[in-house]
Short mmCIF file of C-alpha atoms in Angstrom, two decimals:
data_model
loop_
_atom_site.label_atom_id
_atom_site.label_comp_id
_atom_site.label_asym_id
_atom_site.label_seq_id
_atom_site.Cartn_x
_atom_site.Cartn_y
_atom_site.Cartn_z
CA MET A 7 0.06 -0.05 -0.02
CA ASN A 8 1.39 3.38 -0.98
CA LEU A 9 1.89 6.54 1.23
CA ALA A 10 -1.11 8.31 -0.14
CA ASN A 11 -3.48 5.39 0.49
CA LYS A 12 -1.91 5.10 4.03
CA ILE A 13 -2.80 8.65 4.75
CA THR A 14 -6.39 8.19 3.47
CA LEU A 15 -6.69 5.10 5.91
CA ALA A 16 -5.36 7.24 8.91
CA ARG A 17 -8.22 9.61 8.08
CA ILE A 18 -10.74 6.73 8.50
CA PHE A 19 -9.08 5.64 11.87
CA LEU A 20 -9.33 9.20 13.29
CA VAL A 21 -13.23 9.12 12.82
CA PRO A 22 -13.98 7.07 16.14
CA ILE A 23 -11.46 9.23 18.05
CA ILE A 24 -13.26 12.43 17.07
CA MET A 25 -16.69 10.85 17.97
CA PHE A 26 -15.26 9.77 21.24
CA PHE A 27 -14.34 13.34 22.26
CA LEU A 28 -17.72 14.73 20.83
CA LEU A 29 -20.07 12.10 22.50
CA VAL A 30 -18.43 10.60 25.52
CA GLN A 31 -18.56 12.84 28.45
CA VAL A 32 -15.14 13.14 29.61
CA LYS A 33 -14.94 15.69 32.49
CA PHE A 34 -12.75 18.28 30.93
CA PRO A 35 -13.43 21.93 32.09
CA GLN A 36 -15.05 24.50 29.87
CA ILE A 37 -13.49 27.77 28.59
CA ARG A 38 -15.69 30.73 29.34
CA ILE A 39 -15.33 34.31 27.83
CA GLU A 40 -18.38 36.47 28.58
CA GLN A 41 -21.42 34.51 27.02
CA PHE A 42 -19.26 32.13 25.07
CA SER A 43 -18.21 28.76 26.30
CA ILE A 44 -16.63 25.70 24.77
CA THR A 45 -15.48 22.40 26.24
CA TYR A 46 -12.05 20.98 25.80
CA ASN A 47 -13.67 17.96 24.36
CA GLN A 48 -15.01 20.15 21.47
CA ILE A 49 -11.66 21.80 21.04
CA ILE A 50 -9.80 18.45 20.92
CA ALA A 51 -12.50 17.11 18.52
CA ALA A 52 -12.24 20.17 16.22
CA LEU A 53 -8.41 19.99 16.09
CA ILE A 54 -8.53 16.12 15.28
CA PHE A 55 -11.22 16.85 12.53
CA ILE A 56 -9.13 19.70 11.04
CA VAL A 57 -6.12 17.36 10.86
CA ALA A 58 -8.22 14.57 9.39
CA ALA A 59 -9.93 16.99 6.89
CA SER A 60 -6.50 18.33 5.76
CA THR A 61 -5.25 14.90 5.02
CA ASP A 62 -7.80 14.87 2.18
CA SER A 63 -5.73 17.40 0.33
CA LEU A 64 -2.39 15.89 1.33
CA ASP A 65 -3.12 12.37 0.17
CA GLY A 66 -4.35 13.65 -3.28
CA TYR A 67 -1.21 15.92 -3.66
CA ILE A 68 1.11 13.01 -2.67
CA ALA A 69 -0.68 10.54 -5.03
CA ARG A 70 -0.42 13.01 -7.95
CA LYS A 71 3.16 14.43 -7.29
CA ARG A 72 4.56 10.85 -6.88
CA LYS A 73 2.40 9.22 -9.63
CA LEU A 74 0.82 6.95 -6.99
CA VAL A 75 -2.84 7.40 -8.07
CA THR A 76 -4.51 4.13 -8.01
CA ASN A 77 -8.12 2.81 -8.36
CA LEU A 78 -7.93 1.86 -4.71
CA GLY A 79 -6.98 5.42 -3.85
CA LYS A 80 -9.75 6.76 -6.09
CA LEU A 81 -12.37 4.67 -4.04
CA LEU A 82 -10.75 4.93 -0.60
CA ASP A 83 -10.51 8.71 -0.70
CA PRO A 84 -14.26 9.60 -1.26
CA LEU A 85 -15.25 6.84 1.24
CA ALA A 86 -12.93 8.21 3.90
CA ASP A 87 -14.31 11.70 3.28
CA LYS A 88 -18.06 10.42 3.61
CA LEU A 89 -17.20 8.53 6.78
CA LEU A 90 -15.61 11.58 8.41
CA VAL A 91 -18.22 13.98 7.39
CA SER A 92 -21.18 11.62 8.06
CA ALA A 93 -19.98 10.53 11.53
CA VAL A 94 -19.36 14.27 12.73
CA LEU A 95 -22.81 15.17 11.17
CA VAL A 96 -24.59 12.61 13.09
CA SER A 97 -22.70 13.56 16.21
CA LEU A 98 -23.61 17.19 15.82
CA VAL A 99 -27.18 16.24 15.37
CA GLU A 100 -27.03 14.20 18.58
CA MET A 101 -25.49 17.11 20.35
CA GLY A 102 -28.37 19.34 19.32
CA LYS A 103 -26.07 21.77 17.11
CA LEU A 104 -27.40 20.74 13.66
CA GLY A 105 -30.82 20.30 12.35
CA ALA A 106 -31.19 16.59 11.19
CA TRP A 107 -32.75 17.62 7.88
CA ILE A 108 -29.23 19.16 6.90
CA ALA A 109 -27.45 15.94 7.94
CA ILE A 110 -30.01 13.71 5.99
CA VAL A 111 -29.53 16.01 2.87
CA ILE A 112 -25.79 15.69 2.98
CA ILE A 113 -25.69 11.93 3.85
CA SER A 114 -28.37 11.14 1.35
CA ARG A 115 -26.30 12.87 -1.40
CA GLU A 116 -23.26 10.91 -0.31
CA PHE A 117 -25.19 7.48 -0.53
CA ALA A 118 -26.53 8.58 -3.99
CA ILE A 119 -23.11 9.39 -5.42
CA THR A 120 -21.56 6.23 -4.01
CA GLY A 121 -24.29 4.24 -5.79
CA LEU A 122 -23.58 6.10 -9.02
CA ARG A 123 -19.79 5.56 -8.57
CA GLN A 124 -20.50 1.76 -8.08
CA ILE A 125 -22.59 1.70 -11.22
CA ALA A 126 -19.86 3.37 -13.17
CA LEU A 127 -17.20 1.08 -11.75
CA LEU A 128 -19.18 -1.99 -13.09
CA GLU A 129 -18.99 -0.19 -16.47
CA GLY A 130 -15.19 0.24 -15.97
CA ILE A 131 -15.52 3.91 -15.25
CA VAL A 132 -13.84 5.51 -12.22
CA MET A 133 -15.39 8.80 -11.39
CA ALA A 134 -12.96 11.55 -10.36
CA ALA A 135 -14.14 14.27 -8.07
CA SER A 136 -15.66 17.33 -9.84
CA LYS A 137 -15.18 20.93 -9.17
CA TRP A 138 -18.45 21.14 -7.40
CA GLY A 139 -17.69 18.02 -5.46
CA LYS A 140 -14.64 19.79 -4.14
CA TRP A 141 -16.68 22.99 -3.31
CA LYS A 142 -19.02 20.71 -1.54
CA THR A 143 -16.41 19.12 0.68
CA ALA A 144 -14.90 22.62 1.40
CA THR A 145 -18.19 24.12 2.43
CA GLN A 146 -19.08 21.13 4.60
CA ILE A 147 -15.77 21.06 6.40
CA THR A 148 -16.13 24.87 7.02
CA ALA A 149 -19.79 24.35 8.50
CA ILE A 150 -18.57 21.47 10.65
CA ILE A 151 -15.56 23.36 12.10
CA ALA A 152 -17.80 26.42 12.79
CA LEU A 153 -20.32 24.06 14.59
CA LEU A 154 -17.60 22.25 16.50
CA ILE A 155 -16.13 25.56 18.03
CA ASN A 156 -19.61 27.05 18.78
CA ASN A 157 -19.33 29.72 16.05
CA PHE A 158 -16.13 31.17 17.43
CA PRO A 159 -15.31 33.93 16.89
CA PHE A 160 -18.55 35.07 15.20
CA GLU A 161 -20.42 34.56 18.35
CA PHE A 162 -19.03 37.73 19.82
CA ILE A 163 -20.61 39.80 16.87
CA GLY A 164 -23.88 38.00 16.97
CA PHE A 165 -23.43 36.58 13.42
CA ARG A 166 -24.58 33.10 13.05
CA PHE A 167 -21.72 32.09 10.73
CA ASP A 168 -22.25 28.34 11.77
CA LEU A 169 -25.92 28.51 10.49
CA PHE A 170 -25.04 30.37 7.32
CA ALA A 171 -22.21 27.84 6.56
CA SER A 172 -24.64 24.90 7.30
CA TRP A 173 -27.17 26.38 4.75
CA LEU A 174 -24.47 26.95 2.19
CA ALA A 175 -23.12 23.47 2.61
CA ALA A 176 -26.59 21.95 2.20
CA ILE A 177 -27.28 24.00 -1.06
CA ILE A 178 -23.84 23.18 -2.72
CA THR A 179 -24.16 19.50 -1.52
CA ILE A 180 -27.61 19.46 -3.41
CA TYR A 181 -26.20 21.33 -6.49
CA SER A 182 -23.03 19.02 -6.68
CA GLY A 183 -25.20 15.88 -6.50
CA ILE A 184 -27.37 16.97 -9.35
CA ASP A 185 -24.23 17.95 -11.28
CA TYR A 186 -22.67 14.45 -10.92
CA PHE A 187 -25.93 12.73 -12.02
CA VAL A 188 -26.30 15.12 -15.11
CA LYS A 189 -22.67 14.79 -16.17
CA ASN A 190 -22.66 10.99 -15.73
CA LYS A 191 -26.22 10.12 -17.04
CA HIS A 192 -24.72 8.00 -19.61
CA VAL A 193 -23.59 5.58 -16.76
CA ILE A 194 -27.09 4.83 -15.74
CA ASN A 195 -28.91 2.41 -18.02
CA PHE A 196 -32.75 2.81 -17.85
CA ASP A 197 -33.25 0.42 -20.86
CA ASP A 198 -35.07 -2.61 -19.11
CA GLN A 199 -34.65 -4.67 -22.26
CA LYS A 200 -30.96 -5.04 -21.76
CA GLN A 201 -31.14 -6.18 -18.20
#
C-alpha cells in the first residue's frame, strides 16, 4: 500500500477518536469568555477533525506528485471523506447543534453518489471528483468546524456564521449531487430490455 493510501486510511481511523471526544462525556473543564463557552472535548475534536480533513488534500497531492494514483485510492478517498463527514454530522445532530434535515440531505447525497460510482465502476469507469464536489467538501468542512467550535469568533458579534455555513453546505451539496448525475447520466442504463 502506498503512502497516499496510508494517509487516507489514517483519516478513516481518526473518525472514532473524534466521535469519542464529541459524544463521550469526559470531565474536561469549559472555557468561558463572557457569554461564549466551549469544552476542551470540543476543542480536541475540532483539532482532530481539522487534521483529518486536511489529509484529504495531502493524500491527493502526494498521489499526484509521486504518480501513486490508484483505483484503490480513487475509491478509498471519497469513502474516507464520507465516513468523516457523516460521523461528525450525526454527532452534531445528537449534540443538538445541527438540524437533522441538513445531515440527512448531505448523507443522502453521499449515498446517491456512492451508488452512481458503483454503477460506473461496473462499467469500468472510475469517477473522479468534480469541481462542485470539491466545493461541497470545502463548505461542509467549514460548516462542521464552525459548529464544533460553537461559532467562534462570530459569536462575539452576533453573526450566526455556523448557521450560514450549514445552509451553504446543504445548497452546494444538493447542486453538486445534481451535477454528478447530469454529467454522468450515460452511466445509468434505464433500458429494461438490456437487463
